[in-house]
Short mmCIF file of C-alpha atoms and ligand atoms in Angstrom, two decimals:
data_model
loop_
_atom_site.label_atom_id
_atom_site.label_comp_id
_atom_site.label_asym_id
_atom_site.label_seq_id
_atom_site.Cartn_x
_atom_site.Cartn_y
_atom_site.Cartn_z
CA MET A 1 -0.32 -0.17 0.46
CA GLN A 2 0.37 3.27 -0.40
CA GLY A 3 3.52 5.54 2.62
CA ASN A 4 2.27 8.24 3.91
CA VAL A 5 4.56 10.91 2.08
CA ARG A 6 3.13 11.67 -1.76
CA PRO A 7 5.49 11.32 -4.09
CA GLU A 8 6.04 14.85 -6.28
CA THR A 9 5.60 12.59 -9.24
CA MET A 10 2.06 12.54 -7.87
CA GLU A 11 -0.51 14.64 -10.76
CA ARG A 12 -2.60 16.66 -9.06
CA ILE A 13 -6.04 15.43 -9.40
CA THR A 14 -7.95 17.82 -11.30
CA THR A 15 -10.10 16.69 -14.60
CA PRO A 16 -12.51 14.44 -14.34
CA ALA A 17 -10.53 11.77 -16.24
CA LEU A 18 -7.58 12.52 -13.65
CA ALA A 19 -10.43 11.37 -11.12
CA GLU A 20 -11.66 8.85 -13.22
CA ALA A 21 -8.57 7.32 -13.33
CA PHE A 22 -7.81 7.71 -9.43
CA ILE A 23 -11.65 5.73 -8.74
CA ASP A 24 -9.94 3.27 -11.16
CA GLN A 25 -6.53 3.04 -9.47
CA GLN A 26 -7.63 3.02 -5.71
CA VAL A 27 -10.20 0.04 -6.43
CA ARG A 28 -8.16 -2.69 -7.84
CA GLU A 29 -5.57 -1.64 -4.68
CA LEU A 30 -8.72 -1.61 -2.35
CA ARG A 31 -9.94 -5.18 -4.26
CA ALA A 32 -6.13 -6.27 -3.30
CA GLN A 33 -6.05 -5.22 -0.02
CA ILE A 34 -9.59 -6.27 0.95
CA GLY A 35 -9.95 -9.56 -0.58
CA ASP A 36 -13.47 -11.03 0.39
CA LYS A 37 -12.89 -9.60 4.02
CA LYS A 38 -15.58 -6.74 5.73
CA VAL A 39 -14.68 -3.04 6.37
CA LEU A 40 -15.86 -0.92 8.44
CA LEU A 41 -16.40 2.98 8.41
CA ALA A 42 -17.11 5.72 10.23
CA LEU A 43 -19.64 7.85 8.00
CA SER A 44 -20.29 11.71 9.31
CA GLY A 45 -21.75 12.34 6.08
CA GLY A 46 -19.14 15.00 5.54
CA VAL A 47 -17.13 14.74 2.11
CA ASP A 48 -13.89 12.58 3.00
CA SER A 49 -15.90 9.82 4.77
CA SER A 50 -18.64 10.43 2.35
CA VAL A 51 -16.04 9.37 -0.83
CA VAL A 52 -14.40 6.54 0.69
CA ALA A 53 -17.70 5.30 1.54
CA ALA A 54 -19.01 5.74 -2.35
CA LEU A 55 -14.74 4.17 -3.46
CA LEU A 56 -15.51 0.88 -0.44
CA ILE A 57 -18.83 0.73 -1.88
CA LYS A 58 -17.43 0.39 -5.89
CA ALA A 59 -14.63 -2.16 -5.31
CA VAL A 60 -16.19 -4.00 -2.53
CA GLY A 61 -19.53 -3.28 -2.52
CA GLN A 62 -21.70 -4.95 0.47
CA GLN A 63 -18.21 -6.06 2.42
CA LEU A 64 -18.54 -2.46 3.17
CA VAL A 65 -20.33 -1.68 6.45
CA CYS A 66 -21.01 2.24 7.25
CA VAL A 67 -21.76 2.85 10.43
CA HIS A 68 -23.09 6.35 10.71
CA VAL A 69 -23.91 8.04 14.26
CA ASN A 70 -26.76 11.08 14.88
CA HIS A 71 -25.61 12.68 17.84
CA GLY A 72 -28.09 15.39 17.22
CA LEU A 73 -25.74 17.92 16.36
CA LEU A 74 -25.77 17.48 13.43
CA ARG A 75 -27.27 20.26 10.88
CA LYS A 76 -30.94 19.83 9.83
CA GLY A 77 -31.74 17.43 6.87
CA GLU A 78 -28.41 15.83 7.25
CA PRO A 79 -29.27 12.38 8.73
CA GLU A 80 -32.06 11.46 6.27
CA GLN A 81 -29.61 12.64 3.21
CA VAL A 82 -26.74 9.99 4.56
CA ILE A 83 -29.71 7.25 4.34
CA GLU A 84 -31.35 8.93 0.83
CA VAL A 85 -27.51 8.44 -0.83
CA PHE A 86 -25.84 5.55 0.39
CA ARG A 87 -28.65 3.44 1.51
CA ASN A 88 -31.28 4.41 -1.58
CA GLN A 89 -29.36 5.14 -3.69
CA MET A 90 -25.52 3.64 -3.16
CA ASN A 91 -27.75 0.42 -1.34
CA ALA A 92 -24.74 0.42 0.61
CA ASN A 93 -24.84 -1.29 3.87
CA LEU A 94 -26.02 1.34 6.04
CA VAL A 95 -26.71 0.83 9.76
CA TYR A 96 -28.12 4.25 11.36
CA VAL A 97 -27.23 4.77 15.38
CA ASP A 98 -30.00 7.25 17.17
CA ALA A 99 -27.79 8.05 19.68
CA VAL A 100 -29.54 11.65 19.96
CA ASP A 101 -30.82 11.14 24.22
CA ARG A 102 -27.76 9.45 24.96
CA PHE A 103 -25.67 12.24 24.21
CA LEU A 104 -27.76 15.52 25.17
CA ASP A 105 -27.74 12.91 28.51
CA LYS A 106 -24.10 12.57 29.15
CA LEU A 107 -23.85 16.60 27.59
CA ALA A 108 -26.94 17.87 29.69
CA GLY A 109 -25.29 20.93 32.88
CA VAL A 110 -21.95 20.50 30.67
CA ALA A 111 -20.30 24.61 29.95
CA ASP A 112 -17.54 24.64 29.35
CA PRO A 113 -16.16 24.16 25.42
CA GLU A 114 -13.22 21.83 26.33
CA ARG A 115 -14.65 19.28 27.80
CA LYS A 116 -18.08 19.44 25.59
CA ARG A 117 -15.82 18.51 22.96
CA LYS A 118 -14.51 15.53 24.53
CA ILE A 119 -17.52 14.56 25.50
CA ILE A 120 -19.03 14.34 22.67
CA GLY A 121 -15.62 12.43 20.91
CA ALA A 122 -15.17 9.76 24.05
CA GLU A 123 -19.66 9.30 23.30
CA PHE A 124 -18.48 8.79 19.63
CA ILE A 125 -16.15 6.35 20.32
CA ARG A 126 -18.32 4.56 22.68
CA VAL A 127 -20.78 4.35 20.28
CA PHE A 128 -19.09 3.23 16.89
CA GLU A 129 -17.55 0.75 19.96
CA GLU A 130 -20.72 -1.39 20.18
CA GLU A 131 -21.88 -1.07 16.67
CA ALA A 132 -17.71 -2.51 16.06
CA ARG A 133 -19.14 -5.79 17.92
CA LYS A 134 -22.17 -5.90 16.91
CA GLN A 135 -20.60 -6.91 13.26
CA ASP A 136 -18.92 -10.46 12.92
CA GLY A 137 -16.07 -11.19 10.59
CA ILE A 138 -14.31 -7.45 10.59
CA GLU A 139 -11.20 -7.57 9.52
CA PHE A 140 -10.82 -3.52 7.78
CA LEU A 141 -11.64 0.28 9.32
CA ALA A 142 -11.89 2.52 6.73
CA GLN A 143 -11.40 6.50 7.73
CA GLY A 144 -11.66 9.56 5.50
CA THR A 145 -8.02 10.59 6.55
CA ILE A 146 -6.53 13.43 4.00
CA TYR A 147 -3.09 14.48 3.23
CA PRO A 148 -3.39 17.40 5.46
CA ASP A 149 -4.29 15.29 8.42
CA ILE A 150 -0.83 13.85 8.28
CA LEU A 151 1.31 16.71 7.59
CA GLU A 152 -1.16 18.48 9.92
CA SER A 153 -1.89 15.91 13.78
CA ASP A 154 0.14 13.06 13.09
CA GLY A 155 -2.21 11.51 10.95
CA VAL A 156 -4.92 11.54 13.51
CA LYS A 157 -8.04 12.25 12.00
CA ALA A 158 -8.90 14.65 14.95
CA HIS A 159 -12.92 14.81 14.57
CA HIS A 160 -13.57 11.06 13.79
CA ASN A 161 -11.79 10.27 17.03
CA VAL A 162 -12.25 6.21 16.22
CA GLY A 163 -7.89 6.60 16.42
CA GLY A 164 -9.42 5.85 19.99
CA LEU A 165 -10.51 2.71 20.27
CA PRO A 166 -9.68 -0.55 21.80
CA GLU A 167 -6.66 -2.94 22.01
CA ASP A 168 -8.87 -5.79 20.61
CA LEU A 169 -10.73 -3.48 17.85
CA LYS A 170 -8.22 -2.48 16.19
CA PHE A 171 -8.41 -3.80 12.76
CA GLU A 172 -6.40 -2.98 9.87
CA LEU A 173 -6.22 0.66 8.76
CA VAL A 174 -7.98 1.03 4.89
CA GLU A 175 -6.97 5.12 4.22
CA PRO A 176 -7.86 5.52 -0.28
CA VAL A 177 -7.54 8.91 0.39
CA LYS A 178 -5.17 10.18 2.36
CA LEU A 179 -2.60 11.26 -0.04
CA LEU A 180 -5.08 14.31 -1.52
CA PHE A 181 -5.80 17.53 -1.08
CA LYS A 182 -9.32 18.96 -0.13
CA ASP A 183 -9.69 19.96 -3.55
CA GLU A 184 -8.66 16.59 -5.06
CA VAL A 185 -11.61 14.61 -2.83
CA ARG A 186 -14.12 16.33 -3.98
CA VAL A 187 -13.40 16.12 -7.68
CA VAL A 188 -13.43 12.29 -7.21
CA GLY A 189 -15.75 12.64 -5.28
CA LYS A 190 -18.07 14.50 -8.28
CA ALA A 191 -16.89 11.90 -10.58
CA LEU A 192 -18.14 8.68 -8.48
CA GLY A 193 -21.50 10.14 -8.69
CA LEU A 194 -22.17 11.97 -4.97
CA PRO A 195 -24.41 15.54 -4.87
CA ASP A 196 -23.38 18.38 -5.22
CA ASN A 197 -24.21 19.60 -2.14
CA MET A 198 -22.40 17.05 -0.48
CA VAL A 199 -19.51 17.24 -2.62
CA PHE A 200 -19.30 20.99 -2.20
CA ARG A 201 -20.01 21.44 1.07
CA GLN A 202 -18.20 24.13 3.53
CA PRO A 203 -16.36 23.03 6.80
CA PHE A 204 -18.52 21.98 9.30
CA PRO A 205 -16.79 20.10 12.91
CA GLY A 206 -16.64 17.48 13.99
CA PRO A 207 -18.23 18.51 17.34
CA GLY A 208 -21.26 19.46 15.73
CA LEU A 209 -23.69 21.81 16.24
CA GLY A 210 -22.50 21.31 19.77
CA VAL A 211 -20.38 23.77 19.85
CA ARG A 212 -22.45 26.52 18.41
CA CYS A 213 -25.50 26.26 21.16
CA LEU A 214 -22.69 27.76 23.56
CA GLY A 215 -22.65 26.99 27.06
CA ALA A 216 -24.36 23.81 28.40
CA ILE A 217 -27.02 22.55 25.05
CA THR A 218 -30.55 23.04 25.75
CA ARG A 219 -32.75 21.25 23.06
CA ASP A 220 -34.61 24.51 22.92
CA ARG A 221 -31.35 26.37 21.89
CA LEU A 222 -30.33 23.51 19.56
CA GLU A 223 -33.55 23.62 17.80
CA ALA A 224 -32.66 27.03 17.74
CA VAL A 225 -29.37 27.20 16.33
CA ARG A 226 -30.32 24.19 13.87
CA GLU A 227 -33.25 26.03 12.36
CA SER A 228 -31.61 29.08 11.34
CA ASP A 229 -28.34 27.77 10.62
CA ALA A 230 -31.03 25.61 7.89
CA ILE A 231 -32.41 29.32 6.69
CA LEU A 232 -28.72 30.38 6.85
CA ARG A 233 -27.85 27.95 4.22
CA GLU A 234 -31.43 28.41 1.91
CA GLU A 235 -30.49 32.34 1.61
CA PHE A 236 -26.70 31.96 1.01
CA ALA A 237 -27.36 29.48 -1.96
CA LYS A 238 -30.45 31.55 -2.91
CA ASN A 239 -28.54 34.65 -3.11
CA GLY A 240 -25.91 33.07 -4.69
CA LEU A 241 -23.67 32.98 -1.78
CA GLU A 242 -23.06 29.28 -1.35
CA GLY A 243 -19.87 28.02 -2.44
CA LYS A 244 -18.80 31.65 -2.60
CA VAL A 245 -18.47 32.42 1.60
CA TRP A 246 -15.74 30.06 2.96
CA GLN A 247 -17.55 29.15 6.00
CA TYR A 248 -21.26 30.17 7.34
CA PHE A 249 -23.60 28.97 10.79
CA THR A 250 -25.32 30.63 13.32
CA ALA A 251 -24.35 30.20 17.26
CA VAL A 252 -27.25 30.41 19.57
CA PRO A 253 -25.49 32.15 23.41
CA ASP A 254 -27.19 30.87 26.83
CA PHE A 255 -28.77 33.98 28.10
CA ARG A 256 -31.94 36.00 27.03
CA SER A 257 -33.10 39.24 26.61
CA VAL A 258 -35.89 40.69 26.34
CA GLY A 259 -38.06 42.00 22.74
CA VAL A 260 -41.56 42.65 21.93
CA LYS A 261 -43.94 40.35 19.97
CA ASP A 262 -47.70 40.90 18.21
CA GLY A 263 -47.61 43.48 21.47
CA LYS A 264 -46.85 41.18 24.22
CA ARG A 265 -43.39 41.02 25.81
CA THR A 266 -41.43 38.65 25.26
CA PHE A 267 -37.50 36.71 26.76
CA ALA A 268 -36.19 35.14 24.09
CA TYR A 269 -32.86 34.15 22.61
CA PRO A 270 -30.82 35.67 20.36
CA VAL A 271 -29.10 34.58 16.69
CA ILE A 272 -25.46 35.10 16.24
CA ILE A 273 -24.67 34.99 12.31
CA ARG A 274 -21.27 34.13 11.57
CA ALA A 275 -19.60 34.60 7.87
CA VAL A 276 -16.83 34.50 6.76
CA ASN A 277 -13.15 33.85 4.57
CA THR A 278 -10.00 32.52 4.77
CA THR A 279 -7.52 30.01 3.14
CA ASP A 280 -6.74 28.45 5.81
CA ALA A 281 -8.92 28.65 8.88
CA MET A 282 -5.79 30.18 10.73
CA THR A 283 -6.83 34.03 9.91
CA ALA A 284 -10.02 34.91 8.58
CA THR A 285 -12.38 37.96 7.35
CA VAL A 286 -15.54 38.75 7.89
CA GLU A 287 -17.80 38.04 4.71
CA ASP A 288 -19.52 41.54 3.65
CA VAL A 289 -22.60 40.70 3.10
CA PRO A 290 -25.47 43.08 2.09
CA PHE A 291 -27.36 44.46 4.49
CA GLU A 292 -30.65 43.79 2.66
CA LEU A 293 -30.25 40.38 2.80
CA LEU A 294 -29.43 40.27 6.46
CA GLN A 295 -32.26 42.13 6.91
CA HIS A 296 -34.31 39.93 5.16
CA ILE A 297 -32.96 36.73 7.08
CA THR A 298 -32.73 38.26 10.21
CA LYS A 299 -36.79 38.41 9.29
CA ARG A 300 -37.13 34.78 8.54
CA ILE A 301 -35.18 33.68 11.50
CA THR A 302 -37.09 35.60 14.07
CA SER A 303 -40.80 35.53 12.24
CA GLU A 304 -39.61 31.41 11.48
CA VAL A 305 -37.14 30.24 14.98
CA GLU A 306 -38.74 29.22 18.68
CA ASN A 307 -37.12 30.75 21.24
CA VAL A 308 -36.09 33.99 19.14
CA ASN A 309 -36.44 37.43 19.52
CA ARG A 310 -33.15 39.51 18.33
CA VAL A 311 -30.25 38.61 15.14
CA LEU A 312 -26.73 39.98 15.89
CA TYR A 313 -24.46 39.76 12.37
CA ASP A 314 -20.33 38.98 13.99
CA LEU A 315 -18.15 41.57 12.62
CA THR A 316 -14.82 39.82 13.57
CA PRO A 317 -12.23 39.16 12.11
CA LYS A 318 -9.73 35.55 13.36
CA PRO A 319 -7.11 37.01 14.74
CA CYS A 320 -8.92 38.23 17.58
CA ALA A 321 -11.88 35.81 17.66
CA THR A 322 -11.61 32.93 16.04
CA ILE A 323 -14.08 30.99 13.46
CA GLU A 324 -16.48 29.51 15.89
CA TRP A 325 -17.24 30.68 19.03
CA GLU A 326 -16.92 28.23 21.24
P1 LIG B 401 -10.91 28.25 15.07
O1 LIG B 401 -12.30 28.20 15.68
O2 LIG B 401 -10.75 27.37 15.90
O3 LIG B 401 -11.91 27.18 13.86
O4 LIG B 401 -11.48 29.46 14.09
C1 LIG B 401 -10.45 27.06 12.19
C2 LIG B 401 -11.51 26.03 11.42
O5 LIG B 401 -11.18 24.46 12.51
C3 LIG B 401 -13.18 24.22 12.49
N1 LIG B 401 -12.95 23.64 14.26
C4 LIG B 401 -12.68 22.26 14.21
N2 LIG B 401 -12.73 21.37 13.71
N3 LIG B 401 -13.66 19.96 15.36
C5 LIG B 401 -13.41 20.45 14.28
O6 LIG B 401 -13.34 19.60 13.26
C6 LIG B 401 -13.37 21.74 16.45
O7 LIG B 401 -13.63 20.93 18.11
C7 LIG B 401 -13.67 22.17 15.88
N4 LIG B 401 -13.53 23.51 15.93
C8 LIG B 401 -13.42 24.35 15.37
C9 LIG B 401 -13.97 25.72 12.10
O8 LIG B 401 -15.24 25.31 11.96
C10 LIG B 401 -13.21 25.89 11.11
O9 LIG B 401 -13.17 25.40 9.89
#
C-alpha cells in the first residue's frame, strides 16, 4: 500500500478524467487489500468519509459496513441525506444509530467548551465501538484521512476520533484518500456521483452544532441553532453566496433578552450569524453580506424560529476572534 508521503511526481487531480484514473487504481488496490473480508467505516456524511464510502462501495460493495451515528448535533437534513444517498441510492450496507438522547444526556449541564468536545469525542468512540462489536468478521477499518491530516496532526483525524478504539478492536486501516488534498477529494467525489451539496459543502466541526449551542446544551436552543442555520444556508444558496463564502453558520448563546412580539413582551434567545472567508482557517475575514439580505434573514429567523427574538451579525475577524464561538 501507499506510504504516508505524497510523491513529488503525483499529478494533482483536477479533472474528471484524472479522477476516473484515480478511482480505477484505488478500486484495484482496495480489492487486492481487502479480498473477501469486511470493512467498517464511520460515515459522518462529510466530504471525506462520504468519498471513502463511495470508493469502497464501488470496490467491495456489501463487504463495507457503514455506521452513521446521529449524535443530535448534525445540521438539519443531514442524517436523512446520508440514508437517502448511501442506503437508498447506492445500496450500501448502512447501520444508522440514533444516539441523540444518549449524547444530550451526557452533555446536560456541561458548559465548558473543551469538556463538551471531549464528551462528544469519547461518546462517539463508545457508540462506534458498540456497533463494531455487533459485527462479525470485520478485519479492516476505513478512514477518511486526507493529506492535510497527515501533515498537520500526525495522521489523526481528530474529529473522527476512531483512533481511540480499544486494543482488541484494532483493525487494519484502509485510507484510500490519504494522499489527496481537499480539492482533489471533491473532484473524486463528483466523479463518483455524489451530490454537489455533499461534495462541495463547507467545513463543519466534528462536535457539530454542539459548539454552536453555546454553554450547556439545551434542546430548545439546539433546535434554534439547527433551524436558524438551515434558514441561513437556504438564503445564502438562493442569493449566490453558497460556494463563495468559505464558512457560514449561526450560534445561539445561553442568555435571553427582552423583546416584543404581537404587542406582548418576550424573553428569548438571540441568534448570532457568522460568515467568514479564509484560505487556511488560521486567519479569517468577515464576509461583506449585503445589508438587505441580512435584514431579510433576520426577519425570517425571528418569525420562523421558536424562542428567538434578536439576530446579530458577528463583525470580528480572526484574530482576535476564532471562527467558531467555542
Ligand atoms: P476556529 O474556531 O479555531 O476554527 O477558528 C477553525 C476551523 O476549524 C473548525 N473547528 C473544528 N473542527 N473539530 C473540528 O473538526 C473541532 O473541534 C473544531 N473546532 C473548530 C472550524 O469550524 C473552522 O473551520
